[in-house]
Amino acid sequence: MKHCPNQDCENLVRHGSIAEFFDIVDVCTDCGTPLVPGEAPRPEPPTYRELETIYQAADGTQAHLIRAALEEEGIPVNISGEALMGAVGELPATMLQVEVQVPPEFAVRAREIALQCETGRPSKKTPD
Ligand SMILES: [Zn+2]
């Protein structure tokens, strides 16, 4: 068993787990980093699985706009569903849906921001 030591490995970024390979493989198929022997270390699983989906974007572009807006507010963001898009170019549009996920403690604020992005309104409320 070997594993990819790259902290920025696409597999790690996308799936939250370190890529493992059979001994016959020399480099990571995700990022091309030379593999190191042994099983992948098991870090404390991050708050990852506790993320709450706050928005379903129609496409990656919209998801990234929202992510940028959320990160500006200091909210950590995970985009899920992207891998699907990169892998296959001819999926029907319905399969390209991308979920924007944040830790639950940020969910309320994040939803507001996402909605503001959607409507294109500034974050300040305008007086009626
Ligand atoms: Zn890798």
Coordinates of N, CA and C and ligand atoms in Angstrom, one line a residue:
M1 N 0.8 -1.2 0.0 CA 0.0 0.0 0.0 C 0.9 1.3 0.0
K2 N 0.5 2.2 -0.9 CA 1.2 3.5 -0.9 C 0.1 4.6 -0.8
H3 N 0.6 5.8 -0.5 CA -0.4 6.9 -0.5 C 0.2 8.2 -1.0
C4 N -0.6 9.1 -1.3 CA -0.2 10.4 -1.8 C 0.1 11.3 -0.7
P5 N 1.3 11.9 -0.6 CA 1.7 12.8 0.5 C 1.3 14.2 0.2
N6 N 0.8 14.5 -0.9 CA 0.5 15.9 -1.3 C -0.8 16.4 -0.6
Q7 N -0.5 17.5 0.2 CA -1.6 18.1 1.0 C -2.7 18.7 0.2
D8 N -2.3 19.1 -1.1 CA -3.2 19.8 -2.0 C -3.7 18.8 -3.0
C9 N -3.5 17.6 -2.8 CA -4.0 16.6 -3.8 C -5.5 16.7 -4.1
E10 N -5.8 16.6 -5.4 CA -7.2 16.8 -5.8 C -8.1 15.8 -5.1
N11 N -7.6 14.6 -4.9 CA -8.4 13.6 -4.2 C -8.7 14.0 -2.8
L12 N -7.7 14.6 -2.1 CA -7.9 15.0 -0.8 C -8.9 16.2 -0.7
V13 N -8.7 17.1 -1.7 CA -9.5 18.3 -1.7 C -11.0 17.9 -2.0
R14 N -11.2 17.0 -2.9 CA -12.5 16.6 -3.4 C -13.2 15.7 -2.4
H15 N -12.5 14.7 -1.9 CA -13.2 13.7 -1.1 C -12.9 13.8 0.4
G16 N -11.9 14.6 0.7 CA -11.5 14.7 2.1 C -10.8 13.5 2.6
S17 N -10.3 12.7 1.7 CA -9.5 11.5 2.2 C -8.2 11.4 1.3
I18 N -7.2 10.9 1.9 CA -5.9 10.8 1.2 C -6.0 9.6 0.3
A19 N -5.5 9.8 -0.9 CA -5.5 8.7 -1.9 C -4.6 7.6 -1.6
E20 N -5.0 6.4 -1.7 CA -4.2 5.2 -1.5 C -4.1 4.4 -2.8
F21 N -2.9 3.8 -3.0 CA -2.7 3.1 -4.2 C -2.0 1.7 -3.9
F22 N -2.1 0.8 -4.9 CA -1.4 -0.4 -4.8 C 0.1 -0.2 -5.0
D23 N 0.9 -1.1 -4.6 CA 2.4 -0.9 -4.6 C 2.9 -0.7 -6.1
I24 N 2.2 -1.3 -7.1 CA 2.7 -1.2 -8.4 C 2.6 0.3 -9.0
V25 N 1.8 1.1 -8.3 CA 1.6 2.5 -8.8 C 2.7 3.4 -8.2
D26 N 3.3 4.2 -9.1 CA 4.4 5.1 -8.6 C 4.0 6.5 -8.3
V27 N 3.1 7.0 -9.1 CA 2.7 8.4 -8.8 C 1.2 8.5 -8.6
C28 N 0.8 9.5 -7.9 CA -0.6 9.7 -7.7 C -1.4 10.0 -9.0
T29 N -2.4 9.3 -9.2 CA -3.2 9.5 -10.5 C -4.0 10.8 -10.4
D30 N -4.1 11.4 -9.3 CA -4.8 12.6 -9.2 C -3.9 13.8 -9.4
C31 N -2.7 13.8 -8.8 CA -1.9 15.0 -8.8 C -0.5 14.7 -9.4
G32 N -0.1 13.5 -9.6 CA 1.2 13.2 -10.2 C 2.3 13.2 -9.2
T33 N 2.0 13.4 -7.9 CA 3.0 13.4 -6.9 C 3.5 12.0 -6.6
P34 N 4.9 11.8 -6.5 CA 5.4 10.5 -6.2 C 4.8 10.0 -4.9
L35 N 4.4 8.7 -4.9 CA 3.8 8.1 -3.7 C 4.8 7.7 -2.7
V36 N 4.3 7.7 -1.4 CA 5.2 7.2 -0.4 C 4.6 5.9 0.2
P37 N 5.5 5.0 0.7 CA 5.0 3.7 1.1 C 4.1 3.8 2.4
G38 N 3.3 2.9 2.6 CA 2.5 2.8 3.8 C 1.1 3.3 3.5
E39 N 0.2 2.9 4.5 CA -1.2 3.4 4.4 C -1.3 4.9 4.7
A40 N -2.3 5.5 4.2 CA -2.5 6.9 4.4 C -2.8 7.1 5.9
P41 N -2.2 8.2 6.5 CA -2.5 8.5 7.8 C -4.0 8.9 7.9
R42 N -4.6 8.6 9.0 CA -6.0 8.9 9.2 C -6.1 10.1 10.1
P43 N -6.2 11.2 9.6 CA -6.4 12.4 10.4 C -7.8 12.4 11.0
E44 N -8.0 13.1 12.1 CA -9.3 13.3 12.6 C -10.2 13.7 11.4
P45 N -11.2 13.0 11.2 CA -12.1 13.4 10.1 C -12.6 14.8 10.4
P46 N -12.4 15.7 9.5 CA -12.8 17.1 9.8 C -14.3 17.2 10.0
T47 N -14.7 18.4 10.2 CA -16.1 18.7 10.4 C -16.9 18.5 9.1
Y48 N -16.1 18.0 8.1 CA -16.6 17.8 6.7 C -18.0 17.2 6.6
R49 N -18.2 16.0 7.2 CA -19.5 15.4 7.0 C -20.6 16.1 7.7
E50 N -20.3 17.0 8.6 CA -21.3 17.8 9.3 C -21.8 19.0 8.5
L51 N -21.2 19.2 7.3 CA -21.5 20.4 6.5 C -23.0 20.3 6.2
E52 N -23.5 21.5 6.1 CA -24.9 21.7 5.7 C -25.0 22.3 4.3
T53 N -25.9 21.7 3.5 CA -26.0 22.3 2.2 C -27.0 23.5 2.3
I54 N -26.4 24.6 1.9 CA -27.3 25.8 2.0 C -27.8 26.3 0.7
Y55 N -27.2 25.8 -0.4 CA -27.7 26.3 -1.7 C -27.3 25.3 -2.8
Q56 N -28.3 25.1 -3.7 CA -28.0 24.2 -4.9 C -27.9 25.1 -6.1
A57 N -26.7 25.2 -6.6 CA -26.4 26.1 -7.7 C -26.7 25.4 -9.0
A58 N -27.1 26.1 -10.0 CA -27.5 25.5 -11.3 C -26.2 25.1 -12.0
D59 N -25.1 25.7 -11.7 CA -23.8 25.3 -12.4 C -22.7 25.8 -11.5
G60 N -21.5 25.4 -12.0 CA -20.3 25.6 -11.2 C -20.0 27.1 -11.1
T61 N -20.3 27.8 -12.1 CA -20.0 29.3 -12.1 C -20.7 30.0 -11.0
Q62 N -22.0 29.7 -10.9 CA -22.8 30.3 -9.8 C -22.3 29.8 -8.5
A63 N -22.0 28.6 -8.4 CA -21.5 28.1 -7.1 C -20.2 28.8 -6.7
H64 N -19.4 29.1 -7.6 CA -18.1 29.8 -7.3 C -18.3 31.2 -6.9
L65 N -19.3 31.8 -7.6 CA -19.7 33.2 -7.2 C -20.1 33.3 -5.7
I66 N -20.9 32.3 -5.4 CA -21.4 32.3 -4.0 C -20.3 31.9 -3.0
R67 N -19.5 31.0 -3.4 CA -18.3 30.6 -2.6 C -17.5 31.9 -2.3
A68 N -17.2 32.6 -3.4 CA -16.4 33.8 -3.2 C -17.0 34.8 -2.2
A69 N -18.3 35.0 -2.3 CA -19.0 35.9 -1.5 C -19.0 35.4 0.0
L70 N -19.1 34.1 0.2 CA -19.1 33.5 1.5 C -17.7 33.6 2.1
E71 N -16.7 33.4 1.3 CA -15.3 33.4 1.9 C -15.0 34.8 2.2
E72 N -15.5 35.8 1.5 CA -15.3 37.2 1.9 C -15.8 37.5 3.3
E73 N -16.8 36.8 3.7 CA -17.4 36.9 5.0 C -16.7 36.1 6.0
G74 N -15.7 35.3 5.6 CA -15.0 34.5 6.5 C -15.7 33.2 6.8
I75 N -16.6 32.8 5.9 CA -17.3 31.5 6.1 C -16.6 30.4 5.2
P76 N -16.2 29.3 5.9 CA -15.6 28.2 5.1 C -16.6 27.5 4.2
V77 N -16.2 27.2 3.0 CA -17.2 26.7 2.0 C -16.7 25.5 1.4
N78 N -17.5 24.5 1.2 CA -17.2 23.3 0.4 C -18.2 23.3 -0.8
I79 N -17.6 23.0 -1.9 CA -18.5 22.8 -3.1 C -18.5 21.3 -3.4
S80 N -19.7 20.8 -3.5 CA -19.8 19.4 -3.8 C -20.6 19.2 -5.1
G81 N -20.1 18.2 -5.9 CA -20.8 17.9 -7.1 C -19.9 18.3 -8.3
E82 N -18.8 19.0 -8.0 CA -18.0 19.5 -9.1 C -17.2 18.4 -9.8
A83 N -16.8 17.4 -9.1 CA -16.0 16.3 -9.7 C -16.7 15.7 -10.9
L84 N -18.0 15.6 -10.7 CA -18.9 15.1 -11.8 C -18.8 15.9 -13.0
M85 N -18.7 17.2 -12.9 CA -18.6 18.1 -14.0 C -17.3 18.0 -14.8
G86 N -16.2 17.9 -14.0 CA -14.9 17.8 -14.6 C -14.7 16.5 -15.4
A87 N -15.3 15.5 -14.9 CA -15.1 14.2 -15.5 C -15.8 13.9 -16.8
V88 N -17.0 14.4 -16.9 CA -17.8 14.1 -18.1 C -18.3 15.4 -18.7
G89 N -18.1 15.5 -20.0 CA -18.4 16.8 -20.6 C -19.9 16.8 -21.1
E90 N -20.5 15.7 -21.2 CA -21.8 15.7 -21.9 C -22.9 15.2 -21.0
L91 N -22.8 15.5 -19.7 CA -23.9 15.2 -18.8 C -25.1 16.1 -19.1
P92 N -26.3 15.6 -18.9 CA -27.5 16.5 -19.0 C -27.4 17.6 -17.9
A93 N -28.0 18.7 -18.2 CA -27.8 19.8 -17.3 C -28.3 19.5 -15.9
T94 N -29.3 18.7 -15.8 CA -29.8 18.4 -14.4 C -28.7 17.7 -13.5
M95 N -27.7 17.1 -14.2 CA -26.7 16.4 -13.4 C -25.6 17.3 -13.0
L96 N -25.6 18.5 -13.5 CA -24.5 19.4 -13.2 C -24.8 20.3 -11.9
Q97 N -25.8 19.9 -11.2 CA -26.2 20.7 -10.1 C -25.0 20.6 -9.0
V98 N -24.7 21.8 -8.5 CA -23.6 21.9 -7.5 C -24.1 22.3 -6.2
E99 N -23.7 21.6 -5.2 CA -24.2 22.0 -3.8 C -23.1 22.9 -3.1
V100 N -23.6 23.9 -2.5 CA -22.7 24.8 -1.7 C -22.9 24.4 -0.2
Q101 N -21.9 24.0 0.4 CA -22.0 23.5 1.8 C -21.1 24.3 2.8
V102 N -21.7 24.5 4.0 CA -20.9 25.3 5.0 C -21.1 24.6 6.3
P103 N -20.3 24.8 7.3 CA -20.5 24.3 8.6 C -21.9 24.8 9.2
P104 N -22.6 24.0 10.0 CA -23.9 24.4 10.4 C -24.0 25.8 11.1
E105 N -23.0 26.1 11.8 CA -23.0 27.4 12.6 C -23.0 28.6 11.7
F106 N -22.7 28.4 10.4 CA -22.7 29.5 9.5 C -23.9 29.4 8.5
A107 N -24.7 28.4 8.7 CA -25.7 28.1 7.7 C -26.7 29.2 7.4
V108 N -27.2 29.8 8.5 CA -28.2 30.9 8.4 C -27.6 32.1 7.6
R109 N -26.5 32.5 8.1 CA -25.8 33.7 7.4 C -25.5 33.4 6.0
A110 N -25.0 32.1 5.8 CA -24.6 31.7 4.4 C -25.8 31.7 3.5
R111 N -26.9 31.3 4.0 CA -28.1 31.3 3.1 C -28.5 32.7 2.7
E112 N -28.4 33.6 3.6 CA -28.7 35.0 3.3 C -27.8 35.5 2.2
I113 N -26.5 35.2 2.4 CA -25.6 35.7 1.4 C -25.8 35.0 0.0
A114 N -26.1 33.7 0.0 CA -26.3 33.0 -1.2 C -27.5 33.6 -2.0
L115 N -28.6 33.9 -1.2 CA -29.8 34.5 -1.8 C -29.5 35.9 -2.4
Q116 N -28.7 36.6 -1.7 CA -28.3 38.0 -2.2 C -27.5 37.8 -3.5
C117 N -26.7 36.8 -3.5 CA -25.9 36.6 -4.8 C -26.9 36.3 -5.9
E118 N -27.9 35.5 -5.6 CA -28.8 35.0 -6.6 C -29.6 36.2 -7.2
T119 N -30.1 37.1 -6.3 CA -30.9 38.2 -6.7 C -30.0 39.3 -7.2
G120 N -28.7 39.3 -7.0 CA -27.8 40.3 -7.4 C -27.9 41.6 -6.6
R121 N -28.5 41.5 -5.4 CA -28.7 42.6 -4.5 C -27.4 42.8 -3.7
P122 N -27.2 44.1 -3.3 CA -26.1 44.3 -2.4 C -26.5 43.8 -1.0
S123 N -25.5 43.6 -0.1 CA -25.8 43.0 1.2 C -26.6 43.9 2.1
K124 N -26.5 45.2 1.9 CA -27.2 46.1 2.7 C -28.7 46.2 2.3
K125 N -29.6 46.2 3.3 CA -31.0 46.3 3.0 C -31.3 47.7 2.6
T126 N -32.1 47.8 1.5 CA -32.5 49.1 1.1 C -33.8 49.5 1.7
P127 N -33.9 50.8 2.2 CA -35.1 51.2 2.8 C -36.2 51.3 1.8
D128 N -37.4 50.9 2.2 CA -38.6 51.0 1.3 C -39.1 52.4 1.1
Ligands
ZN1 ZN -2.3 13.1 -5.1

